[in-house]
mmCIF file of C-alpha atoms in Angstrom:
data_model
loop_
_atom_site.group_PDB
_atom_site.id
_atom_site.type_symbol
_atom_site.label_atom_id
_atom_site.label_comp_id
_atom_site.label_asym_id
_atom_site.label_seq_id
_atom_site.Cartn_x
_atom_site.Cartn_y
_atom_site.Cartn_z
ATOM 1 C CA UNK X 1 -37.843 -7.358 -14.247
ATOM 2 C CA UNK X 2 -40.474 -5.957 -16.616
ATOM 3 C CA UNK X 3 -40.231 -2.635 -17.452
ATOM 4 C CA UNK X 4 -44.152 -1.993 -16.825
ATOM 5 C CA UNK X 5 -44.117 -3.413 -13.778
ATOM 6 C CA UNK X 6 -41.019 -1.209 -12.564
ATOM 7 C CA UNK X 7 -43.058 1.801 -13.496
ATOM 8 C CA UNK X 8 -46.083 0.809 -11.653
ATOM 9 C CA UNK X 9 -44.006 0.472 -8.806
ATOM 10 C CA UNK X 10 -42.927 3.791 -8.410
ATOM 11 C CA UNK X 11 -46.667 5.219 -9.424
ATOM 12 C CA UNK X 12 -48.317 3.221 -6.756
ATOM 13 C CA UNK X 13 -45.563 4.135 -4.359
ATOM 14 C CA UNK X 14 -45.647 7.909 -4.978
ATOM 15 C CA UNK X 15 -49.546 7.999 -5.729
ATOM 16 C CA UNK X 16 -48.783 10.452 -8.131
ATOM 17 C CA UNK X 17 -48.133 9.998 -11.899
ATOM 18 C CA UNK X 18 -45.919 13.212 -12.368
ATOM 19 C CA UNK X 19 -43.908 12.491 -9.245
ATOM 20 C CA UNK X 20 -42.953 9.162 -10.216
ATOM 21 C CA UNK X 21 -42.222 9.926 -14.297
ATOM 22 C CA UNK X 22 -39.823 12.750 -12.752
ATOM 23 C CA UNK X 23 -38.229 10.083 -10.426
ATOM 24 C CA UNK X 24 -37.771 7.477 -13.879
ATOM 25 C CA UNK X 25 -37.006 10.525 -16.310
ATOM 26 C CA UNK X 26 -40.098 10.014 -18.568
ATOM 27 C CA UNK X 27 -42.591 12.670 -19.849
ATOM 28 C CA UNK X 28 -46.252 12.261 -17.525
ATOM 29 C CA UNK X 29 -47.880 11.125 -20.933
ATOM 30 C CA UNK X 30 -45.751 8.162 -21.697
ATOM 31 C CA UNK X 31 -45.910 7.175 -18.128
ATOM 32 C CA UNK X 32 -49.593 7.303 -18.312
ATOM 33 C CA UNK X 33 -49.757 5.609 -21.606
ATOM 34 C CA UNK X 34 -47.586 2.789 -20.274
ATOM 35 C CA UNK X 35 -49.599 2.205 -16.796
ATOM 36 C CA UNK X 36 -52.852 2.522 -19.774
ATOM 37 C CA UNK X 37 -51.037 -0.176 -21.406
ATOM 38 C CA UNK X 38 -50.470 -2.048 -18.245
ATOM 39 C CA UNK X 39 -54.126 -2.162 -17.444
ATOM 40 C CA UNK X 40 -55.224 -3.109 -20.637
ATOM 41 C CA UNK X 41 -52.889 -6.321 -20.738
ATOM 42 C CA UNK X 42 -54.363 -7.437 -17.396
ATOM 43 C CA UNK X 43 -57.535 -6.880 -18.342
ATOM 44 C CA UNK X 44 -58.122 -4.968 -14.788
ATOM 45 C CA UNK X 45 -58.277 -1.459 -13.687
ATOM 46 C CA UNK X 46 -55.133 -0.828 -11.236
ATOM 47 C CA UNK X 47 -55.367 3.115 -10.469
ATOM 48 C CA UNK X 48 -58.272 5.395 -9.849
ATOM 49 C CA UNK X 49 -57.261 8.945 -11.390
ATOM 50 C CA UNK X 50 -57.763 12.453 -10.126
ATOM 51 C CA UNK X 51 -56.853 15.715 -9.663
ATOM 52 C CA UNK X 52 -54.745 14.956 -6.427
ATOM 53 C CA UNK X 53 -52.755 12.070 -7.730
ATOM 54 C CA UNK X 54 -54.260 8.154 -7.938
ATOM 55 C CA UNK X 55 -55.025 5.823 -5.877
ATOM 56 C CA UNK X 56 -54.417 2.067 -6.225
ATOM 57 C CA UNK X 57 -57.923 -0.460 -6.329
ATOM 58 C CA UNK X 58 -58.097 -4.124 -5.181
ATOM 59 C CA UNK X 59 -56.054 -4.978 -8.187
ATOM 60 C CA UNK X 60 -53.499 -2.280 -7.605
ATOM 61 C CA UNK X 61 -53.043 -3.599 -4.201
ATOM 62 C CA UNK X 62 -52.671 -7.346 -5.141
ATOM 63 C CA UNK X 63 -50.000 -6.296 -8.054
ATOM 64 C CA UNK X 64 -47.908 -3.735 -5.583
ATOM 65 C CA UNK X 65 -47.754 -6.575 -3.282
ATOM 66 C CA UNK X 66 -46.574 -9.432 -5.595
ATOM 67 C CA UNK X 67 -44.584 -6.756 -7.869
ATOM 68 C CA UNK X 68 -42.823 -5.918 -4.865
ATOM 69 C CA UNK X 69 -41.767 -9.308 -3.806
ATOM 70 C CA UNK X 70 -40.606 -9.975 -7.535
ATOM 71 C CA UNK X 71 -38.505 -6.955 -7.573
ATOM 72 C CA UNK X 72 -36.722 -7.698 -4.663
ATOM 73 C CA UNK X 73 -36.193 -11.927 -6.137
ATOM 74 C CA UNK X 74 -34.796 -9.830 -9.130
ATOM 75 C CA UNK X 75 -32.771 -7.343 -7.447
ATOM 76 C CA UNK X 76 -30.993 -10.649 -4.933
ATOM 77 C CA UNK X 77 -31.362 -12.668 -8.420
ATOM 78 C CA UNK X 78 -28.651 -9.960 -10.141
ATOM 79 C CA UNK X 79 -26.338 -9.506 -7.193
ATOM 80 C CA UNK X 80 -26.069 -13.314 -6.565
ATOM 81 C CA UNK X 81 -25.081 -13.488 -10.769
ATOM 82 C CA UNK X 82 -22.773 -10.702 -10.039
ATOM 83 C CA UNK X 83 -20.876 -12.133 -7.273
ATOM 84 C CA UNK X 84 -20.588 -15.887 -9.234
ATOM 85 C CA UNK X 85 -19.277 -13.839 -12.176
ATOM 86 C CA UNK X 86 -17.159 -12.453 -9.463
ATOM 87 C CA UNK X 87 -16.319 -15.801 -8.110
ATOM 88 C CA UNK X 88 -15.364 -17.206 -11.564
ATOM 89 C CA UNK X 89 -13.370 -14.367 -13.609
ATOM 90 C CA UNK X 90 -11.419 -13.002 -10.239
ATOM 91 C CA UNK X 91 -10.774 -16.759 -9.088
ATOM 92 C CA UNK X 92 -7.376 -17.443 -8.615
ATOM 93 C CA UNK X 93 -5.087 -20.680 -8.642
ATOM 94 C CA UNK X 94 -1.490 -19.561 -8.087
ATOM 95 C CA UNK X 95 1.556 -22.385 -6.740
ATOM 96 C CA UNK X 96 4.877 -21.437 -4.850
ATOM 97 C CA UNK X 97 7.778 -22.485 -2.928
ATOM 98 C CA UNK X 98 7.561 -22.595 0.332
ATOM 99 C CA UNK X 99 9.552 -19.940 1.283
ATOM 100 C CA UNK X 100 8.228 -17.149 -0.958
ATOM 101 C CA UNK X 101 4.513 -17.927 0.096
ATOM 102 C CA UNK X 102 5.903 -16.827 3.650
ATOM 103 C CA UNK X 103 7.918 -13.821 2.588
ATOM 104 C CA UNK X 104 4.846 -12.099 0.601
ATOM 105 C CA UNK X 105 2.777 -14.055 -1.366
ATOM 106 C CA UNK X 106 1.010 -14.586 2.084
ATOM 107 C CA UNK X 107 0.048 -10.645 1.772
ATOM 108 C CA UNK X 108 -0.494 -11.075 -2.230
ATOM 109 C CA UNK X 109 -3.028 -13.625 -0.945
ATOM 110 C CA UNK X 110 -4.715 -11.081 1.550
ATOM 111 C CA UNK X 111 -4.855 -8.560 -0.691
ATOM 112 C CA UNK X 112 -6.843 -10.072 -3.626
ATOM 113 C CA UNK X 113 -9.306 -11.935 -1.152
ATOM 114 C CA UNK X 114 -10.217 -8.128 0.462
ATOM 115 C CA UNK X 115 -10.497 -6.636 -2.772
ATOM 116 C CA UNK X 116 -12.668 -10.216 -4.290
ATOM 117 C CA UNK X 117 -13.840 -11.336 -1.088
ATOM 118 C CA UNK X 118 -16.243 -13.581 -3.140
ATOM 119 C CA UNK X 119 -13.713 -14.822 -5.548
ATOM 120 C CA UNK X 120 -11.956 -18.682 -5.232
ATOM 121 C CA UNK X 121 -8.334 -18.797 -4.524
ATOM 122 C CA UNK X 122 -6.339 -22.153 -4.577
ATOM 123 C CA UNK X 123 -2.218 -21.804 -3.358
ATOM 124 C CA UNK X 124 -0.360 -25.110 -3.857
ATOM 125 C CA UNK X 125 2.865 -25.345 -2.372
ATOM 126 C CA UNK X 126 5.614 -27.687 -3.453
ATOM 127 C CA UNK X 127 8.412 -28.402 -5.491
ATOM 128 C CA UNK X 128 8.949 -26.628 -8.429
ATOM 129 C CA UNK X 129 9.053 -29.087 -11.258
ATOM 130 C CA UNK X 130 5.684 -30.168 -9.458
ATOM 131 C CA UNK X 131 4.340 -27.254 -10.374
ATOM 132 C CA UNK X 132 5.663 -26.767 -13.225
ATOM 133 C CA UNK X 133 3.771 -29.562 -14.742
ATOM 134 C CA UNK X 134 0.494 -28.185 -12.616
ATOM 135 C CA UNK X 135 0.599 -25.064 -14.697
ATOM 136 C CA UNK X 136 1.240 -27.199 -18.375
ATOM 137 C CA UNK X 137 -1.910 -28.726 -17.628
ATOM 138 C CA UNK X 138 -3.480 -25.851 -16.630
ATOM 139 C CA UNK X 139 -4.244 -26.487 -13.122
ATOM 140 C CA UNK X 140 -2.686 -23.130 -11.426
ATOM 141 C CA UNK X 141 -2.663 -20.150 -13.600
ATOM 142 C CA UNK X 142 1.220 -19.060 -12.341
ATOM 143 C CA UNK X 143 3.719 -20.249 -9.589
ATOM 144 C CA UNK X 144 6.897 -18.729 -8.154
ATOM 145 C CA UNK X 145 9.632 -20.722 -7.759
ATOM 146 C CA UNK X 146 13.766 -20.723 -8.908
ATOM 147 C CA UNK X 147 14.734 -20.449 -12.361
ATOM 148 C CA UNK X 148 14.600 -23.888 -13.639
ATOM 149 C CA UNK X 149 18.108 -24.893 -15.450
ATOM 150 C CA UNK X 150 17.292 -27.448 -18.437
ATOM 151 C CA UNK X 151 13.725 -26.605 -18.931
ATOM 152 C CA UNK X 152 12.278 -27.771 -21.982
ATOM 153 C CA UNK X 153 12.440 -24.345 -24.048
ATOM 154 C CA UNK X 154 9.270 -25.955 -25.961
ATOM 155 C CA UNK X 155 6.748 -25.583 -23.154
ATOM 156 C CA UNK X 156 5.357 -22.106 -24.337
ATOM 157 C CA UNK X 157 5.844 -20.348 -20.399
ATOM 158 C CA UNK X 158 7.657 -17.257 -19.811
ATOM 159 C CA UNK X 159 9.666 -16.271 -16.491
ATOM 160 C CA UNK X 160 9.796 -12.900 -15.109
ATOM 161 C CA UNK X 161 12.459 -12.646 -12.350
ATOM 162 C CA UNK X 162 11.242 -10.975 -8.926
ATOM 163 C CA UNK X 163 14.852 -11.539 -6.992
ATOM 164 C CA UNK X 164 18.056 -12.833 -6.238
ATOM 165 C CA UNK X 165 18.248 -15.690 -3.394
ATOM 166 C CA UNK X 166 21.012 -17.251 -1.480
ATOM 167 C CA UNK X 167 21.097 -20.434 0.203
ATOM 168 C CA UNK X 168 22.079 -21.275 3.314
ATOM 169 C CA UNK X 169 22.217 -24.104 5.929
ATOM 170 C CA UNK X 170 19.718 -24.920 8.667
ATOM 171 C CA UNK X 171 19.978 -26.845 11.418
ATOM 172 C CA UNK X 172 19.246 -27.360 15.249
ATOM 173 C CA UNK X 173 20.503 -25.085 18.322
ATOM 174 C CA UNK X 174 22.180 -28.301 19.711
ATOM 175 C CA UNK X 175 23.775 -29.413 16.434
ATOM 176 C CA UNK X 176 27.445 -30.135 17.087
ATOM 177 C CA UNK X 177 28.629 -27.827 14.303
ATOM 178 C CA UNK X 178 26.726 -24.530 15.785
ATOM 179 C CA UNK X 179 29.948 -23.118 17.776
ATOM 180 C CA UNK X 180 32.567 -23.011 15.105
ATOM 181 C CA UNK X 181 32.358 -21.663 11.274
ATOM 182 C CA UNK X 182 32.581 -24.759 9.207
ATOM 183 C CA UNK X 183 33.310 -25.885 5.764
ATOM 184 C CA UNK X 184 31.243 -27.954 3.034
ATOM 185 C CA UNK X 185 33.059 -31.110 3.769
ATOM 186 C CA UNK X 186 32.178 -31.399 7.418
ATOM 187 C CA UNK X 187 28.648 -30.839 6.363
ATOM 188 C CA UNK X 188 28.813 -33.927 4.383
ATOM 189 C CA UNK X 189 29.194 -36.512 7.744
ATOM 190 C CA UNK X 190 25.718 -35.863 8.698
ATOM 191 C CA UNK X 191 22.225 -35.817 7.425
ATOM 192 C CA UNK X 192 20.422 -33.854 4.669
ATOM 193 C CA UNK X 193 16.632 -32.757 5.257
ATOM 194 C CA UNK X 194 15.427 -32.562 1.964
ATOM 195 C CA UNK X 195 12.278 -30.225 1.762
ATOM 196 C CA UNK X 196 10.196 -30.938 -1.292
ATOM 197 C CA UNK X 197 12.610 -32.844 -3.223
ATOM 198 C CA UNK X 198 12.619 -33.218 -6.981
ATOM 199 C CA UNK X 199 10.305 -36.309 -8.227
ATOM 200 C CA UNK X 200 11.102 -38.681 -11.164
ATOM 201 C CA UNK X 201 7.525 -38.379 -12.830
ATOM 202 C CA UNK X 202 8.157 -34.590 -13.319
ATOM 203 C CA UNK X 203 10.733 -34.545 -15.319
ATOM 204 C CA UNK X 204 9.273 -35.240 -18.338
ATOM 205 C CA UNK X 205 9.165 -31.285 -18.232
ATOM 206 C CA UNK X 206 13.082 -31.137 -18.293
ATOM 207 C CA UNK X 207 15.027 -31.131 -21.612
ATOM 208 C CA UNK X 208 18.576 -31.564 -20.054
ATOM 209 C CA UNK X 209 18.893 -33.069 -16.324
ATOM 210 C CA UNK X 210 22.784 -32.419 -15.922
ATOM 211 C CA UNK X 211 21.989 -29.488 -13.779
ATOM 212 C CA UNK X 212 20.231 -31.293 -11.288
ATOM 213 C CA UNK X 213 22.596 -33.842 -11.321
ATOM 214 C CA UNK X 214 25.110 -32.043 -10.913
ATOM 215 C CA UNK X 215 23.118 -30.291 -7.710
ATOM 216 C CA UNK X 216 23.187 -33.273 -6.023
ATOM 217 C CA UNK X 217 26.310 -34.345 -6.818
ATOM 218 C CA UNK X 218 27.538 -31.356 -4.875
ATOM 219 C CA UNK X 219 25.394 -32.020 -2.045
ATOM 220 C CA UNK X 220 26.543 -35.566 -2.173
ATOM 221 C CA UNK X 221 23.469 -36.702 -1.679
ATOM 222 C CA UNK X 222 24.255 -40.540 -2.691
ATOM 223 C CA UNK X 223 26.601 -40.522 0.489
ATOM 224 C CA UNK X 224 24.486 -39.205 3.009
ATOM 225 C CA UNK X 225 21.426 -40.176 5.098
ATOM 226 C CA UNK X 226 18.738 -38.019 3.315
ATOM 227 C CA UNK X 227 15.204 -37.199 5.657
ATOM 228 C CA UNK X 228 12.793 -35.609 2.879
ATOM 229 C CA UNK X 229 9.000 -34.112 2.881
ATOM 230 C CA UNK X 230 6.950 -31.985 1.416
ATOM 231 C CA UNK X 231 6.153 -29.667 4.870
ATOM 232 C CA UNK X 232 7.487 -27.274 6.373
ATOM 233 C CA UNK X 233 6.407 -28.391 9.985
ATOM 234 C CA UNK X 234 7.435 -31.996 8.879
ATOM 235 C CA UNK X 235 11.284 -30.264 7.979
ATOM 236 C CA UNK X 236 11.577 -28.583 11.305
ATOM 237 C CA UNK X 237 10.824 -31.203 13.216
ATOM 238 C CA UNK X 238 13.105 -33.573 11.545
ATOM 239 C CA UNK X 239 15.994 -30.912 12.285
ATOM 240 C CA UNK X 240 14.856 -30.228 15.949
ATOM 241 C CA UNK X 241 15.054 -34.309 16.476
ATOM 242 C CA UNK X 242 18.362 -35.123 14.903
ATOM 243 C CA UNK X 243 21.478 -33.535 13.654
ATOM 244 C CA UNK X 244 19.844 -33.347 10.011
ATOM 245 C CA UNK X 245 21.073 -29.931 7.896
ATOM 246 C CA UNK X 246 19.089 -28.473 5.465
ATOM 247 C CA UNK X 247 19.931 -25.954 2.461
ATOM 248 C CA UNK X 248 16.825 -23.759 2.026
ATOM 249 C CA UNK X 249 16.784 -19.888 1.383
ATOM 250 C CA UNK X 250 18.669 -17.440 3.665
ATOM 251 C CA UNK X 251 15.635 -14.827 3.815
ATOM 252 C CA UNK X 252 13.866 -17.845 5.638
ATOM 253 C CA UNK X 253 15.822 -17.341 8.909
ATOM 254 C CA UNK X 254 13.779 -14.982 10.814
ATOM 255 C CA UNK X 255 10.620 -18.087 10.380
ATOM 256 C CA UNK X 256 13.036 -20.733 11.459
ATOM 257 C CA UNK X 257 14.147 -18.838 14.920
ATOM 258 C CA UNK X 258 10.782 -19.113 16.195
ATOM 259 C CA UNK X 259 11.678 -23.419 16.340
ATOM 260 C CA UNK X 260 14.990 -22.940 17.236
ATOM 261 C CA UNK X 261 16.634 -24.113 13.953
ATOM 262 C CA UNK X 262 19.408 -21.451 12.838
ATOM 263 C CA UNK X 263 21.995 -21.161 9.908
ATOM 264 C CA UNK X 264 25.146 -22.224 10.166
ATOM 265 C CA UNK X 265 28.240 -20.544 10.304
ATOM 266 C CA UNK X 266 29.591 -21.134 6.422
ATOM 267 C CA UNK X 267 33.242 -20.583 5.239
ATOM 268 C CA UNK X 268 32.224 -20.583 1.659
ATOM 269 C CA UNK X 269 28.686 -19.051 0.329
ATOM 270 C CA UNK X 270 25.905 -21.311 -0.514
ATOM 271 C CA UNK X 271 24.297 -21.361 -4.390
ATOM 272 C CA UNK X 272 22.628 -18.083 -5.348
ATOM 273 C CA UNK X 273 19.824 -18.361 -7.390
ATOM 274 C CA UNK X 274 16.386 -16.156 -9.611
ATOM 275 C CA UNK X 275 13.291 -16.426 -8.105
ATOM 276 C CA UNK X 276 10.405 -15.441 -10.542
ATOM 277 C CA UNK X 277 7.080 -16.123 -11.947
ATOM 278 C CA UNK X 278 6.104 -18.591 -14.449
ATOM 279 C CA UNK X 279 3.478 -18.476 -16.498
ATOM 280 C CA UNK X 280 1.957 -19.529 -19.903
ATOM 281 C CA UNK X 281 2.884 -17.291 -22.640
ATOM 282 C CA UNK X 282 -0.470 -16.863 -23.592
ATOM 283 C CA UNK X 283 -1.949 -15.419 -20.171
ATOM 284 C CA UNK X 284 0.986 -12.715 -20.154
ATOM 285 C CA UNK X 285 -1.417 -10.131 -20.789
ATOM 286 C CA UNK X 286 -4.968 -11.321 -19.324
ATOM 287 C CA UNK X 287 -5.891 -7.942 -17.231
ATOM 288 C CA UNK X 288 -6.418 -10.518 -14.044
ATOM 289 C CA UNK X 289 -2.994 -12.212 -14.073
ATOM 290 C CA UNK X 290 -1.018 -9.176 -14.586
ATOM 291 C CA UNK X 291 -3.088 -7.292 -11.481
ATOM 292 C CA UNK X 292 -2.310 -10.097 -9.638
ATOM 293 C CA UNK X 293 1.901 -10.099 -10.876
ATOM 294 C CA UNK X 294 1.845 -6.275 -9.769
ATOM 295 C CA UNK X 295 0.255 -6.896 -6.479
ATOM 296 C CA UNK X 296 2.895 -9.367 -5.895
ATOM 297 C CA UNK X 297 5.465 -7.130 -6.871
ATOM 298 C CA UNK X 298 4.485 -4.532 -4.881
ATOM 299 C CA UNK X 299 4.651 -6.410 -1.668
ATOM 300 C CA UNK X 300 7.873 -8.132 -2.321
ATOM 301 C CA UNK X 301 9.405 -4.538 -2.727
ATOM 302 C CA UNK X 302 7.456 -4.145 0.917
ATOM 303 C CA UNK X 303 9.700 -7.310 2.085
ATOM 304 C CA UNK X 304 12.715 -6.302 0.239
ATOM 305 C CA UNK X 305 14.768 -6.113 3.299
ATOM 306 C CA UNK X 306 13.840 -9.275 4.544
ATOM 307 C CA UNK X 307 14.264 -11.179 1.513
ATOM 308 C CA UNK X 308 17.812 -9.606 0.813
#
């Protein structure tokens, strides 16, 4: 908003040039030469000087009135640029496993929209070659997921591990294996629910494929009756309907309960894996994405015991 006009403000408000040059920090005589100035643009008299202060004339009136109203379409004019600034430097596109957005990227989540309430936040959840490829093409700015074995070391992203995770097996209350502890083969004579399964257009961001392969060559996937989806609700229901099993991280069994679907009794230990961030080498050390990597940090040292 014009300077001038500011100043006019706060003479016509206080009727009193002294009062108001103490109140913007100027001298009395540049605050009169400015509302002089003022005057003489408009071509009007605005104030009527004397010894007791001034007082405003049918012109003062008309510009308090209208300067008013454009100081407060300024003033909204500079918060509303402030929160879109907000909106587009804070905004946040960030993908994950499933699991991990319900052991504390949920909170991560929370967090950032209480201290940006204004800013856009976009969490895609999915497999992680999925979203590996979302983050090459710059659609999310990081994701969490395993360590990916045979990634193409050319694709210029970095991994920073948060934690180790086991695997374990889920199934049904009612499943006919639930009373005994039970080995890998017998696992293998009924079906696998497959949450967020690998997908042949992704791998164009592999390099070498033989660890998958060999993956589900262990799970014997080729043999079995495989149920697969890319939700969570989808996956329990699948196990609560049939005797499906599913291999999916151990920290997720306190979630599970709450449907009835429970780990199985194992006689060997399931895959152990890194979980960590990915991200593109060259938004390592953008202010945003690192606040955002600590916050996460901090509350999956929160969850520690749950995840371990």
């Amino acid at each position: 908003m014009d300077k001038l006009l500011r100043q006019f403000i706060e003479v016509a408000t206080f009727k009193n040039v002294s009062h108001a040059a103490n109140r913007l920090c100027l001298s009395q005589p540049t605050l009169t030469h400015n509302m002089k100035k003022l005057e003489d643009n408009l071509g009007v008299q605005l104030l009527v000087r004397s010894s007791s202060g001034v007082t405003l004339t049918e012109y003062g009136e008309l510009l308090l009135e209208q300067a008013r109203m454009m100081q407060r379409i300024y003033d909204n004019t500079l918060i509303r640029m402030d929160l879109l600034k907000e909106r587009q430097e804070r905004s946040l596109k960030i993908g994950s496993g499933h699991a991990w957005w319900h052991m504390f990227l949920r909170e991560t989540f929370e967090a950032h929209r209480h201290q940006y309430p204004t800013a856009n936040v976009h969490i895609d959840l999915g497999n992680h070659l999925r979203l590996m490829d979302l983050l090459l093409s710059g659609d999310i700015d990081l994701f969490i997921g395993h360590e990916i074995q045979g990634l193409n070391p050319k694709a210029g992203v970095s991994f920073l591990p948060l934690l180790s995770s086991t695997d374990t097996c889920y199934a049904r209350t009612g499943h006919p294996l639930r009373r005994r502890t039970v080995g890998q083969e017998e696992l293998l004579a009924y079906p696998h629910v497959e949450l967020t399964p690998d997908e042949p257009r992704y791998q164009h961001v592999m390099e070498d494929m033989q660890a998958k392969r060999r993956e589900r060559l262990q799970l014997h996937m080729t043999e079995r009756v495989v149920y697969s989806t890319n939700s969570v609700a989808t996956a329990v229901d699948m196990l609560a309907a049939t005797n499906g099993i599913m291999v999916f991280p151990s920290c997720m069994q306190d979630y599970f309960a709450r449907f009835e679907v429970l780990p199985l009794r194992l006689k060997e230990p399931l895959r152990k894996g890194i979980v960590g961030i990915y991200l593109m080498r060259e938004k390592g050390e953008d202010p945003h994405i690192t606040q955002v990597i600590e916050l996460m940090r901090r509350h999956m040292e929160q969850n520690r015991h749950l995840l371990e």
